[in-house]
Amino acid sequence: MDENRGERRAFTHVRALMTHTGEGFIALTPEGDVRLMNEVAEEIFGCARGEFLGKAIESLGPAEIAKTARSVIAVGDCSQPQSVSLVLNGRDLLCTLAPYHDENACGVVITIRDQSELARSRKRAEAILQSTADGLIVYSSAGKITFVNNTAALMLAIAVDDLLGSSKDLWSICGLEPLDTFDPRRGGSQVREVTLEEPVHRVVDVRTDPVIDDHGMYLGFVATLHDVTAEREIGQMKNEFVSTVSHELRTPLTSIKGYVDLILDEEAGEINEIQREFLSIVKENSDRLVELINDLLDISRIESGRIHLKVQPLQVAERIKGAVDTFRAVLEQNGRSITVEVPNDLPRAAGDPDRVGQVLINFISNAIKYSPEGGNVWVRSESDDNFVRISVTDEGIGIAEEDMAQLFTKFYRVDSKLTREIGGTGLGLSIVKSIIELLGGQVGCESEPGKGSTFWFTLPRASADLVRTPTISGPGGVGGTVLVVDQNPEVADLVETYLFKRGYDVIKAHSAEEAFDLAIAESPAVITMDVMLEDGKGFGLLQKLTETPMTSRIPVVVLSIICDEGRSERMGASGYLEKPIDKDKLASIIDDVVGSVASPVVMVVDDDKRINDLLCANLKSLGYAVIAAYDGREAMVAVHSKKPSMILLDIQMPVMDGYQVIEQLKTDPATADIPVVIMTAHRFDDSRAALLDLAAARICKPIDEHELVARIQEVVTQKESQ
Ligand code: ADP
């Protein structure tokens, strides 16, 4: 009696469970008749339970269920549960059919789960993923592609079906080399840029993020393909715009500045005090404009990656001295001091000397500018095992905590009455940060409002490799800048190391275009290049370099695996070296070429030291070797010892004037054929016409830079072709 009660109670529990579960249940006898059915199943099949109890499963309707149930019964007790998916009355059903042991035979329990909601939410999610503008590819933890949206398929020009279910490597389908180091499980996004050409040109950022569940289990990863073509194009257009406008502005400014300087120097006659004062204002403001333009050009170079840094071992103390000297007079005039504290044993840092100087000048000029009440300035340096740290401290207005975070961003200026009065562009510190970070260092600032600020930067210490050792192996290199052109960065680095040790400064380019731009901008002493450039433009570049007047003087040494010495030389190469490169041969070829193609020597004769310096600097930057003489007699002495290729001669000079110099030069057979370009700020004296006619060209002061360059180049090429 008790046993029956127990069974009844157990049955009541089972019934309660079956009623309240969210799933449908049907139990079949070994004959395939319905023995039990719960309310959920009743509702799913849309009928009253009583109708089916005791009837064969076939009477329930869906043939797939009946068929599978019969096969489970036929296989018997040991068969595996089977699944059947079907759509019934608009619902997605998943039925699991599991055998159970009923005395000597085998029955079946059918569990029916309504998956409509799950399917709907999946469809919703897929619709959302399909509608995003980004391409999406989802990988499972086993590395299979489980979802691809149409955007991704379109971007990659691959059919969705070719990707779904496959284990294709993400980078390969993006047309990139597979990455050994790629670990999709790694937290944080990993981004690579890919340029796709089919079906249209696109630049795409491919970013991967792992998918981790609440328990920290890795479920796979998602790759997002973000089209950045427009951004890149706009960025490039902006940079080109800034660069063109700045260059265009620079030309008229050079004239404004140059002429104002000449007027201030009374080259065009005496000026009175008021005129001097007004012109000084014009000068000051044109200087500010030049600075702004230079800053804008720097920013556009940095942003477009066109900034070329010549990293070499630096004596930090020298750089600091150079920068400090520029300001010492200004500070001391106001009774302020600038103190330099650099330990004698400070190790050398690795950096670009000009750029490091620029950073120092920026910090020091800010320290002065933002200390309107006066106060001293300190420049200090120290080092640890890896870095050299340089800091500039002032006793100025200081910076509030809330402004610190943005201090090094473009155009950011602390907004206060004082800074507004002081004026500035907010570009300096952002340029400083980019330069220092490109050099592998860091920048920072500590400050207290009203007390002063310390701006600092670090540079990596120069490694033993970086230290130039030109005298260790045989005679040292001739020196100068070498442009190394090789599409393979490692090879370019290698050539750089060889040449660097030999005492050369090296700049590198990896494509024909980059190389040509650099050759124009930097006028290197020699170019080494592999004609096998990726864009197939190696020989084209060689030809362009030899045909372009500004680069035709630069000797090119071809370093190549392809044995085409004849073609290279026919196309104007000065030397040829087969790869793999023998470093000694390389050094001797470069030394020979640089040594033999000494730049044309131009002698500048002008008693005005300022104009003489300016001309010399301009000519040097154009790749000429320069000799300066400050009067006619000095010039005549130097002409015999230095044999210049041409002479730039001022007419009005003390001791011995330009007319006398021409006369002597032209009557001496040793110097008669040296071309002379004469300059004067006044009218040429027509009574000396015969002498003037002996000159190759005439230039009127104030000198227009372009005219000067054109004249000199004409004269030098004319002379070379004789
Ligand atoms: P600019 O001086 O042309 O405004 P910078 O980029 O050099 O541009 O500096 C950005 C801002 O940082 C300045 O406008 C100023 O507000 C603040 N700043 C820079 N140096 C100092 C300093 N030594 N003391 C106080 N404020 C400074």
XYZ file of C-alpha atoms and ligand atoms in Angstrom:
749
model
C 0.000 0.000 0.000
C 2.831 2.369 1.036
C 4.761 1.444 -2.071
C 1.840 2.490 -4.270
C 1.542 5.763 -2.391
C 5.228 6.382 -2.916
C 4.910 5.680 -6.631
C 1.885 7.900 -6.871
C 3.722 10.744 -5.151
C 6.697 10.320 -7.441
C 4.368 10.374 -10.423
C 2.726 13.562 -9.092
C 6.171 15.186 -8.907
C 6.998 14.120 -12.437
C 3.672 15.493 -13.690
C 4.288 18.808 -11.922
C 7.735 18.970 -13.512
C 6.359 18.157 -16.940
C 3.629 20.771 -16.618
C 5.850 23.592 -15.556
C 8.874 23.047 -17.717
C 9.223 25.287 -20.738
C 9.678 22.305 -23.075
C 7.231 19.901 -24.652
C 7.397 16.186 -23.610
C 5.946 13.134 -25.265
C 6.694 9.583 -24.150
C 6.118 6.709 -26.600
C 5.647 3.026 -25.780
C 7.893 0.431 -27.485
C 5.006 0.080 -29.965
C 5.278 3.758 -30.864
C 2.028 4.776 -29.164
C 1.689 8.008 -27.246
C 1.773 7.203 -23.564
C 2.322 10.639 -22.017
C 2.170 14.204 -23.274
C 2.494 17.453 -21.335
C 0.634 20.743 -21.736
C 3.484 22.436 -23.607
C 3.473 19.654 -26.251
C -0.304 19.943 -26.422
C -0.002 23.657 -27.087
C 2.777 23.211 -29.669
C 0.854 20.606 -31.645
C -2.385 22.545 -31.199
C -4.612 19.696 -29.989
C -6.090 18.130 -26.852
C -3.967 15.492 -25.207
C -6.813 13.036 -24.814
C -7.118 12.665 -28.583
C -3.657 11.165 -28.889
C -3.049 9.135 -25.777
C -2.797 5.505 -26.842
C -2.611 6.391 -30.528
C 0.369 5.810 -32.816
C 2.915 8.622 -33.091
C 2.089 8.993 -36.828
C -1.291 10.429 -35.839
C 0.492 13.451 -34.302
C 1.395 14.877 -37.696
C 4.992 15.737 -38.563
C 6.351 12.801 -40.521
C 10.034 13.522 -39.591
C 9.261 12.987 -35.892
C 7.405 9.738 -36.473
C 10.104 8.405 -38.790
C 12.933 9.217 -36.407
C 10.990 7.810 -33.425
C 10.497 4.506 -35.271
C 14.177 4.293 -36.104
C 15.186 4.972 -32.470
C 12.786 2.170 -31.352
C 14.161 -0.157 -34.027
C 17.781 0.375 -33.000
C 16.735 -0.090 -29.413
C 17.990 0.847 -26.062
C 21.562 1.581 -27.023
C 20.788 4.028 -29.795
C 21.985 7.629 -29.479
C 19.477 10.480 -29.044
C 18.495 11.922 -32.434
C 17.608 15.527 -33.267
C 15.019 16.806 -35.680
C 14.528 20.483 -36.576
C 11.261 21.505 -38.137
C 8.979 24.456 -38.569
C 5.437 23.940 -37.328
C 2.778 26.609 -37.348
C 5.455 29.233 -37.887
C 7.601 28.050 -35.001
C 11.151 26.775 -35.172
C 11.195 23.514 -33.228
C 14.123 21.434 -32.139
C 13.042 17.869 -31.137
C 15.362 15.483 -29.342
C 14.361 11.809 -29.402
C 16.040 9.662 -26.739
C 15.436 5.938 -26.081
C 14.354 4.650 -22.654
C 14.217 1.161 -21.302
C 10.749 -0.220 -20.817
C 10.953 -3.780 -19.398
C 12.373 -5.787 -22.299
C 11.638 -3.283 -24.965
C 12.613 0.272 -25.801
C 10.416 3.332 -25.775
C 11.160 6.918 -26.788
C 11.050 10.233 -24.931
C 10.617 13.239 -27.203
C 11.658 16.684 -25.927
C 10.443 19.597 -28.041
C 12.032 23.007 -27.674
C 10.548 26.097 -29.281
C 13.553 27.954 -30.709
C 11.620 30.668 -32.510
C 12.735 33.391 -30.125
C 16.363 32.294 -30.350
C 16.145 32.138 -34.140
C 14.482 35.535 -34.223
C 17.133 37.133 -32.064
C 19.856 35.535 -34.173
C 18.200 36.902 -37.332
C 17.926 40.306 -35.693
C 21.597 40.225 -34.766
C 22.554 39.114 -38.278
C 20.451 41.879 -39.805
C 22.239 44.403 -37.599
C 25.628 42.979 -38.472
C 24.711 42.965 -42.161
C 23.664 46.576 -42.067
C 26.888 47.968 -40.572
C 29.120 49.897 -42.943
C 32.113 47.900 -41.701
C 32.936 44.441 -42.952
C 32.692 41.718 -40.299
C 34.119 38.222 -40.188
C 33.523 36.031 -37.136
C 35.837 33.123 -36.354
C 34.982 30.310 -33.922
C 37.393 29.190 -31.218
C 38.417 26.359 -33.550
C 39.405 28.875 -36.224
C 36.404 28.379 -38.545
C 34.551 31.277 -40.138
C 31.035 31.269 -38.691
C 29.736 34.579 -40.002
C 30.626 36.985 -42.812
C 28.587 40.039 -43.658
C 28.012 41.226 -47.209
C 30.217 44.295 -46.730
C 33.204 42.100 -45.881
C 32.540 39.833 -48.864
C 32.221 42.872 -51.115
C 35.393 44.532 -49.812
C 37.423 41.352 -50.259
C 35.720 40.388 -53.541
C 35.085 36.872 -52.199
C 31.647 35.150 -52.111
C 30.178 34.701 -48.622
C 29.766 30.966 -49.316
C 33.462 30.584 -50.094
C 34.271 31.862 -46.642
C 31.515 30.498 -44.402
C 32.539 27.286 -42.666
C 36.108 27.468 -44.002
C 39.237 27.800 -41.882
C 40.947 30.284 -44.220
C 43.524 32.513 -42.563
C 42.226 36.050 -42.007
C 45.371 37.772 -43.283
C 45.588 35.594 -46.381
C 42.021 36.433 -47.391
C 42.917 40.097 -46.931
C 45.874 39.588 -49.277
C 48.443 40.048 -46.492
C 51.246 37.767 -45.413
C 50.093 35.494 -42.567
C 51.520 36.705 -39.256
C 53.374 34.182 -37.134
C 53.007 36.458 -34.188
C 49.259 36.935 -34.623
C 47.411 35.733 -31.559
C 43.639 36.234 -31.886
C 43.209 35.534 -28.171
C 45.303 38.477 -27.146
C 43.279 41.153 -25.439
C 43.063 44.630 -26.973
C 42.603 45.216 -30.633
C 45.211 44.374 -33.209
C 45.094 46.478 -36.356
C 46.752 46.082 -39.763
C 46.241 48.268 -42.777
C 45.549 46.628 -46.105
C 45.264 48.127 -49.573
C 42.725 46.294 -51.733
C 42.561 46.866 -55.483
C 39.612 44.646 -56.496
C 36.774 45.432 -57.151
C 37.853 49.026 -56.371
C 40.850 50.661 -54.719
C 40.339 50.719 -50.964
C 42.475 51.251 -47.905
C 41.055 49.164 -45.077
C 42.001 48.907 -41.421
C 41.564 45.282 -40.354
C 41.077 45.039 -36.630
C 40.654 41.888 -34.589
C 39.103 41.496 -31.149
C 38.739 38.288 -29.166
C 35.238 37.229 -28.028
C 35.316 36.136 -24.395
C 32.247 34.980 -22.447
C 31.306 35.895 -18.867
C 33.399 33.039 -17.525
C 36.480 34.112 -19.381
C 36.113 31.383 -21.988
C 37.524 32.203 -25.464
C 34.768 31.829 -28.065
C 36.657 32.994 -31.144
C 37.391 36.413 -32.598
C 35.781 39.097 -34.702
C 37.605 40.868 -37.512
C 36.281 44.317 -38.420
C 37.174 45.762 -41.830
C 36.925 49.546 -41.686
C 37.226 51.435 -44.955
C 39.590 54.371 -44.400
C 40.139 55.285 -48.060
C 38.353 58.619 -47.804
C 40.090 59.506 -44.522
C 43.484 58.734 -45.993
C 42.721 60.721 -49.140
C 41.441 63.688 -47.177
C 44.452 63.492 -44.865
C 46.763 63.419 -47.845
C 44.905 66.269 -49.557
C 45.082 68.312 -46.377
C 48.783 67.703 -46.059
C 49.389 68.520 -49.703
C 47.293 71.645 -49.353
C 49.163 72.820 -46.269
C 52.446 71.969 -47.873
C 51.653 73.768 -51.160
C 50.193 76.821 -49.476
C 53.135 77.042 -47.116
C 55.618 76.797 -49.948
C 53.699 79.365 -51.932
C 53.656 81.695 -48.926
C 57.298 81.202 -48.339
C 58.363 82.559 -51.691
C 56.823 86.031 -51.346
C 57.822 86.099 -47.690
C 61.438 85.459 -48.583
C 61.319 88.594 -50.705
C 59.515 90.652 -48.078
C 61.998 89.627 -45.438
C 65.005 89.986 -47.671
C 64.083 93.488 -48.882
C 63.108 94.705 -45.433
C 66.464 93.490 -44.146
C 68.231 95.312 -46.940
C 66.329 98.537 -46.263
C 67.046 98.219 -42.534
C 70.711 97.732 -43.351
C 70.488 100.977 -45.326
C 71.444 99.219 -48.555
C 68.849 101.368 -50.297
C 69.878 104.639 -48.652
C 69.622 106.142 -45.224
C 66.445 105.662 -43.194
C 65.210 107.771 -40.297
C 64.319 106.484 -36.824
C 60.575 106.290 -37.458
C 61.116 104.373 -40.650
C 63.465 102.051 -38.770
C 60.880 101.475 -36.059
C 58.088 100.734 -38.543
C 60.281 98.481 -40.619
C 61.375 96.618 -37.498
C 57.713 95.872 -36.829
C 57.340 94.561 -40.386
C 60.465 92.458 -39.901
C 59.333 91.045 -36.566
C 55.989 90.075 -38.003
C 57.385 88.557 -41.149
C 59.714 86.512 -38.913
C 56.670 85.308 -37.003
C 54.956 84.380 -40.252
C 58.011 82.444 -41.380
C 57.995 80.576 -38.071
C 54.322 79.748 -38.431
C 54.816 78.509 -41.972
C 57.764 76.403 -40.896
C 55.631 74.914 -38.118
C 52.828 74.136 -40.548
C 55.262 72.514 -42.936
C 56.699 70.462 -40.096
C 53.237 69.316 -39.071
C 52.334 68.312 -42.609
C 55.657 66.474 -42.978
C 55.128 64.644 -39.696
C 51.541 63.721 -40.468
C 52.295 62.437 -43.927
C 55.366 60.548 -42.702
C 57.637 62.650 -44.929
C 59.853 63.851 -42.108
C 63.353 62.494 -42.496
C 65.427 62.246 -39.380
C 69.167 61.829 -39.527
C 69.868 59.905 -36.377
C 73.448 60.028 -35.169
C 75.366 60.105 -31.899
C 74.997 63.505 -30.276
C 77.006 65.421 -27.725
C 74.034 66.756 -25.796
C 76.134 69.477 -24.167
C 77.025 70.888 -27.598
C 73.391 70.981 -28.677
C 72.398 72.694 -25.441
C 75.164 75.248 -25.814
C 74.102 76.009 -29.376
C 70.495 76.562 -28.320
C 71.291 78.504 -25.147
C 73.658 80.866 -26.960
C 70.784 82.037 -29.146
C 68.964 83.328 -26.065
C 71.689 84.378 -23.691
C 71.820 87.965 -24.882
C 68.024 88.403 -24.693
C 67.915 87.040 -21.155
C 70.908 88.857 -19.801
C 69.690 92.136 -21.216
C 66.788 91.908 -18.760
C 68.990 90.893 -15.850
C 67.911 87.262 -16.062
C 70.196 84.271 -16.259
C 70.207 80.956 -18.055
C 72.146 78.234 -16.283
C 73.298 75.014 -17.916
C 73.922 71.988 -15.711
C 75.297 69.059 -17.687
C 77.599 66.432 -16.127
C 80.931 66.035 -17.892
C 80.508 62.299 -18.330
C 77.057 62.534 -19.896
C 76.840 59.715 -22.477
C 76.005 60.521 -26.069
C 72.382 60.400 -27.143
C 71.011 59.157 -30.457
C 69.132 61.842 -32.334
C 68.923 64.202 -35.264
C 71.113 67.180 -34.292
C 69.026 69.809 -36.059
C 65.758 68.507 -34.739
C 67.064 68.170 -31.188
C 68.255 71.759 -31.467
C 64.776 72.747 -32.643
C 63.201 71.064 -29.601
C 65.596 72.803 -27.211
C 64.983 76.170 -28.818
C 61.251 75.632 -28.517
C 61.441 74.782 -24.805
C 63.806 77.640 -24.001
C 61.843 80.211 -25.985
C 58.628 79.110 -24.232
C 60.410 79.338 -20.864
C 61.287 82.951 -21.648
C 57.979 83.781 -23.325
C 55.831 82.455 -20.493
C 57.828 84.210 -17.752
C 56.659 87.786 -18.356
C 57.589 88.835 -14.831
C 61.177 87.730 -15.354
C 62.987 84.903 -13.600
C 65.811 82.582 -14.441
C 66.002 79.569 -16.691
C 67.873 76.305 -16.129
C 68.768 73.692 -18.716
C 69.783 70.405 -17.152
C 70.674 66.982 -18.383
C 71.151 63.588 -16.788
C 71.089 59.967 -17.912
C 70.237 56.446 -16.852
C 71.142 53.121 -18.465
C 68.910 53.682 -21.471
C 68.074 57.336 -21.856
C 69.471 60.829 -21.696
C 67.013 63.304 -20.171
C 67.098 67.019 -20.871
C 64.938 69.525 -19.008
C 64.237 73.236 -19.174
C 62.974 74.899 -16.004
C 61.530 78.378 -15.678
C 60.049 80.567 -12.948
C 57.149 81.700 -15.100
C 53.364 81.575 -15.045
C 53.151 77.783 -14.769
C 50.358 75.553 -16.021
C 47.215 74.358 -14.223
C 46.618 70.651 -13.700
C 43.594 70.610 -16.045
C 45.619 71.959 -18.977
C 48.417 69.429 -18.642
C 46.735 66.600 -20.537
C 46.263 68.630 -23.724
C 49.449 70.631 -23.630
C 51.194 68.643 -26.351
C 48.250 68.532 -28.746
C 48.065 70.536 -31.948
C 46.863 74.147 -31.628
C 46.316 73.832 -27.867
C 47.044 76.989 -25.931
C 46.189 77.585 -22.293
C 43.280 80.005 -22.420
C 44.114 82.944 -20.177
C 44.446 86.669 -20.544
C 48.204 86.331 -20.232
C 48.684 83.691 -22.917
C 46.356 85.628 -25.223
C 48.544 88.668 -24.787
C 51.722 86.687 -25.309
C 50.515 85.208 -28.596
C 51.454 81.989 -30.312
C 50.029 79.191 -32.402
C 50.029 76.205 -30.072
C 51.915 74.148 -32.654
C 55.388 74.100 -31.129
C 54.850 71.531 -28.399
C 52.937 69.148 -30.663
C 55.828 69.210 -33.152
C 58.260 68.638 -30.297
C 56.299 65.604 -29.108
C 56.146 64.054 -32.593
C 59.849 64.594 -33.215
C 60.925 63.187 -29.870
C 58.646 60.186 -30.175
C 59.946 59.500 -33.690
C 63.426 59.564 -32.187
C 62.357 56.977 -29.615
C 62.087 59.299 -26.609
C 59.353 60.847 -24.503
C 58.282 64.341 -23.525
C 56.594 65.668 -20.413
C 56.024 68.606 -18.138
C 55.759 69.308 -14.433
C 54.391 72.626 -13.346
C 52.793 74.662 -10.613
C 50.716 77.701 -11.536
C 52.497 80.902 -10.572
C 55.715 79.086 -9.648
C 57.109 77.866 -12.954
C 57.387 74.831 -15.185
C 59.850 72.138 -16.136
C 59.543 70.756 -19.646
C 61.634 67.654 -20.319
C 62.365 65.149 -23.052
C 64.382 61.976 -23.285
C 66.456 60.493 -26.072
C 67.785 56.951 -26.277
C 71.472 56.675 -25.490
C 73.616 56.172 -28.597
C 74.385 52.467 -28.887
C 77.859 51.241 -29.735
C 76.595 50.549 -33.266
C 75.610 54.123 -33.744
C 78.946 55.513 -32.783
C 80.853 56.576 -35.837
C 84.244 54.979 -36.141
C 85.575 56.367 -39.383
C 89.201 55.940 -38.482
C 89.189 52.388 -37.182
C 89.402 50.481 -40.471
C 91.779 52.095 -42.876
C 91.212 55.580 -44.133
C 87.936 57.133 -43.145
C 85.114 57.949 -45.524
C 85.008 61.180 -47.419
C 81.834 62.190 -45.583
C 78.583 63.720 -46.742
C 75.040 62.494 -47.087
C 74.219 59.307 -48.963
C 70.676 58.560 -50.082
C 70.145 54.799 -49.913
C 67.296 53.578 -52.115
C 66.177 50.022 -51.599
C 62.690 48.600 -51.435
C 63.804 46.229 -48.730
C 64.148 48.156 -45.450
C 66.528 45.600 -43.961
C 68.944 45.956 -46.860
C 68.688 49.725 -46.656
C 69.421 49.519 -42.906
C 72.421 47.355 -43.612
C 73.868 49.737 -46.189
C 73.173 52.534 -43.736
C 75.139 50.789 -41.003
C 78.111 50.255 -43.327
C 78.126 53.822 -44.527
C 77.414 55.306 -41.139
C 80.466 53.638 -39.680
C 82.386 55.081 -42.571
C 81.419 58.614 -41.581
C 78.523 59.222 -43.952
C 75.112 60.539 -43.025
C 72.456 58.304 -44.482
C 68.897 58.967 -45.566
C 66.740 56.162 -46.887
C 63.965 55.764 -49.421
C 62.005 52.663 -50.333
C 60.290 53.710 -53.536
C 61.204 55.623 -56.677
C 58.938 58.539 -55.817
C 60.224 58.896 -52.276
C 63.789 58.668 -53.563
C 63.287 61.395 -56.145
C 61.655 63.737 -53.614
C 64.508 63.163 -51.175
C 67.149 63.669 -53.842
C 65.603 67.061 -54.606
C 65.070 68.033 -50.973
C 68.382 66.880 -49.502
C 70.798 66.983 -52.471
C 72.845 64.057 -51.168
C 76.473 63.622 -52.146
C 75.748 60.170 -53.596
C 72.739 57.960 -54.189
C 72.971 54.185 -53.885
C 70.031 52.336 -55.355
C 68.729 48.926 -56.237
C 67.134 49.197 -59.656
C 64.715 46.424 -58.675
C 62.239 48.692 -56.932
C 58.810 47.289 -56.193
C 57.013 49.734 -58.411
C 59.262 48.648 -61.284
C 60.582 52.160 -61.626
C 64.249 51.622 -60.795
C 65.707 52.392 -64.211
C 63.083 55.083 -64.680
C 64.312 56.747 -61.496
C 67.909 56.530 -62.659
C 66.953 58.219 -65.915
C 64.874 60.890 -64.177
C 67.727 61.664 -61.781
C 70.201 62.102 -64.608
C 67.808 64.188 -66.681
C 66.662 66.554 -63.931
C 68.992 69.565 -63.597
C 68.722 69.647 -59.795
C 69.782 66.004 -59.427
C 71.899 65.396 -62.496
C 75.082 66.276 -60.595
C 74.471 63.603 -57.942
C 76.402 60.422 -58.690
C 74.386 57.200 -58.478
C 75.872 53.853 -57.492
C 73.718 50.865 -58.413
C 73.635 48.011 -55.900
C 71.746 45.132 -57.412
C 71.270 41.388 -57.621
C 70.574 41.604 -61.317
C 73.823 41.731 -63.239
C 73.136 44.672 -65.467
C 76.171 46.773 -65.053
C 76.182 47.828 -68.715
C 72.621 49.103 -68.686
C 73.088 50.909 -65.371
C 76.173 52.688 -66.611
C 74.626 53.531 -69.976
C 71.819 55.138 -68.044
C 74.170 57.332 -66.127
C 75.168 55.341 -63.033
C 78.625 56.234 -61.729
C 79.304 52.871 -60.151
C 77.961 49.368 -59.848
C 78.107 46.812 -57.067
C 76.602 43.350 -56.986
C 74.512 42.133 -54.084
C 75.145 40.575 -51.587
C 77.122 43.633 -50.702
C 80.755 43.451 -49.747
C 81.080 46.234 -47.228
C 84.662 47.093 -48.064
C 83.929 47.330 -51.774
C 80.901 49.463 -51.010
C 82.935 51.828 -48.867
C 85.680 52.176 -51.465
C 83.245 52.793 -54.341
C 81.385 55.448 -52.365
C 84.618 57.103 -51.221
C 85.883 57.169 -54.818
C 82.683 58.530 -56.246
C 82.278 61.218 -53.606
C 85.924 62.131 -53.807
C 86.005 62.350 -57.600
C 82.805 64.294 -58.070
C 83.684 67.168 -55.819
C 80.977 69.797 -55.988
C 81.663 72.886 -58.078
C 83.422 75.486 -55.964
C 81.832 78.926 -55.931
C 83.712 81.907 -54.522
C 81.586 84.630 -52.976
C 83.260 88.035 -52.875
C 81.326 90.640 -50.894
C 82.495 93.028 -48.176
C 79.105 92.889 -46.448
C 79.535 89.960 -44.115
C 75.823 89.421 -43.677
C 75.124 89.167 -47.392
C 78.233 87.067 -47.875
C 77.117 84.624 -45.135
C 73.624 84.439 -46.580
C 74.875 83.714 -50.081
C 77.320 81.099 -48.800
C 74.586 79.357 -46.813
C 72.265 79.330 -49.830
C 74.930 77.961 -52.120
C 75.934 75.279 -49.631
C 72.356 74.138 -49.363
C 72.366 73.782 -53.141
C 75.308 71.423 -52.925
C 78.135 73.793 -53.890
C 81.419 74.029 -52.084
C 81.904 77.665 -51.085
C 84.824 80.029 -50.452
C 84.142 83.449 -48.959
C 86.295 86.519 -49.566
C 85.575 89.946 -48.105
C 87.418 92.234 -50.498
C 89.036 92.156 -53.908
C 92.546 91.528 -52.725
C 91.541 88.594 -50.527
C 89.652 87.224 -53.506
C 92.651 87.412 -55.814
C 94.821 85.509 -53.327
C 92.222 82.777 -52.868
C 91.560 82.436 -56.623
C 95.052 81.113 -57.223
C 95.108 78.645 -54.364
C 91.511 77.378 -54.502
C 90.697 77.476 -58.247
C 86.943 78.131 -57.984
C 84.592 77.027 -60.775
C 82.986 80.456 -60.691
C 83.022 83.733 -58.793
C 80.108 85.718 -57.445
C 81.479 89.231 -57.254
C 80.234 92.402 -55.596
C 81.221 95.589 -57.416
C 81.373 98.150 -54.589
C 84.096 97.019 -52.197
C 86.836 98.683 -50.219
C 90.556 98.039 -50.900
C 90.063 96.636 -54.401
C 86.695 96.927 -56.094
C 84.925 94.522 -58.417
C 86.022 96.267 -61.616
C 89.649 95.869 -60.629
C 89.100 92.207 -59.762
C 87.557 91.483 -63.178
C 90.378 93.300 -64.885
C 93.043 91.247 -63.118
C 91.186 87.964 -63.524
C 90.617 88.399 -67.218
C 94.156 89.461 -68.038
C 95.752 86.500 -66.298
C 95.571 83.373 -68.515
C 95.394 81.161 -65.384
C 92.150 82.766 -64.287
C 90.748 84.247 -67.500
C 88.260 81.480 -68.063
C 86.685 81.482 -64.586
C 83.157 82.762 -65.099
C 82.250 85.769 -62.983
C 78.740 86.776 -61.970
C 78.676 90.374 -60.808
C 76.310 91.857 -58.254
C 75.547 95.413 -57.353
C 72.956 97.324 -55.414
C 73.506 100.381 -57.641
C 73.425 100.995 -61.339
C 76.270 99.453 -63.252
C 78.805 102.052 -64.330
C 78.372 102.216 -68.093
C 81.758 103.812 -68.589
C 83.192 100.462 -67.508
C 81.027 98.588 -70.050
C 83.980 96.786 -71.588
C 84.860 95.272 -68.233
C 81.285 94.440 -67.402
C 80.945 92.601 -70.685
C 83.586 90.180 -69.504
C 81.252 88.968 -66.800
C 79.156 85.919 -67.496
C 76.060 87.422 -65.895
C 74.854 90.371 -63.828
C 72.551 90.395 -60.849
C 71.030 93.431 -59.182
C 70.735 93.579 -55.422
C 68.558 92.900 -53.481
C 69.155 89.449 -54.721
C 66.295 87.263 -55.738
C 67.141 83.781 -54.596
C 65.642 82.105 -57.664
C 67.430 84.362 -60.079
C 70.696 83.759 -58.289
C 70.305 79.994 -58.412
C 69.317 80.077 -62.066
C 72.309 82.239 -63.014
C 74.794 80.128 -61.101
C 73.473 76.911 -62.512
C 73.563 78.295 -66.038
C 77.129 79.415 -65.607
C 78.311 76.168 -64.012
C 76.658 73.948 -66.636
C 77.962 76.146 -69.426
C 81.438 75.812 -68.024
C 81.139 72.060 -67.560
C 79.990 71.558 -71.142
C 82.982 73.465 -72.529
P 52.676 78.570 -28.450
O 53.723 78.992 -27.497
O 52.901 79.023 -29.849
O 51.299 78.893 -27.970
P 53.394 75.809 -27.819
O 52.898 74.558 -28.473
O 54.847 76.006 -27.743
O 52.674 76.983 -28.586
O 52.809 75.834 -26.341
C 51.459 75.492 -26.130
C 50.940 76.149 -24.883
O 51.559 75.591 -23.732
C 51.216 77.620 -24.798
O 50.241 78.372 -25.488
C 51.200 77.881 -23.309
O 49.881 78.066 -22.886
C 51.726 76.581 -22.720
N 53.161 76.660 -22.382
C 54.192 76.218 -23.105
N 55.361 76.400 -22.469
C 55.070 76.993 -21.301
C 55.856 77.431 -20.173
N 57.184 77.304 -20.150
N 55.185 77.972 -19.132
C 53.853 78.116 -19.149
N 53.070 77.727 -20.164
C 53.653 77.154 -21.229
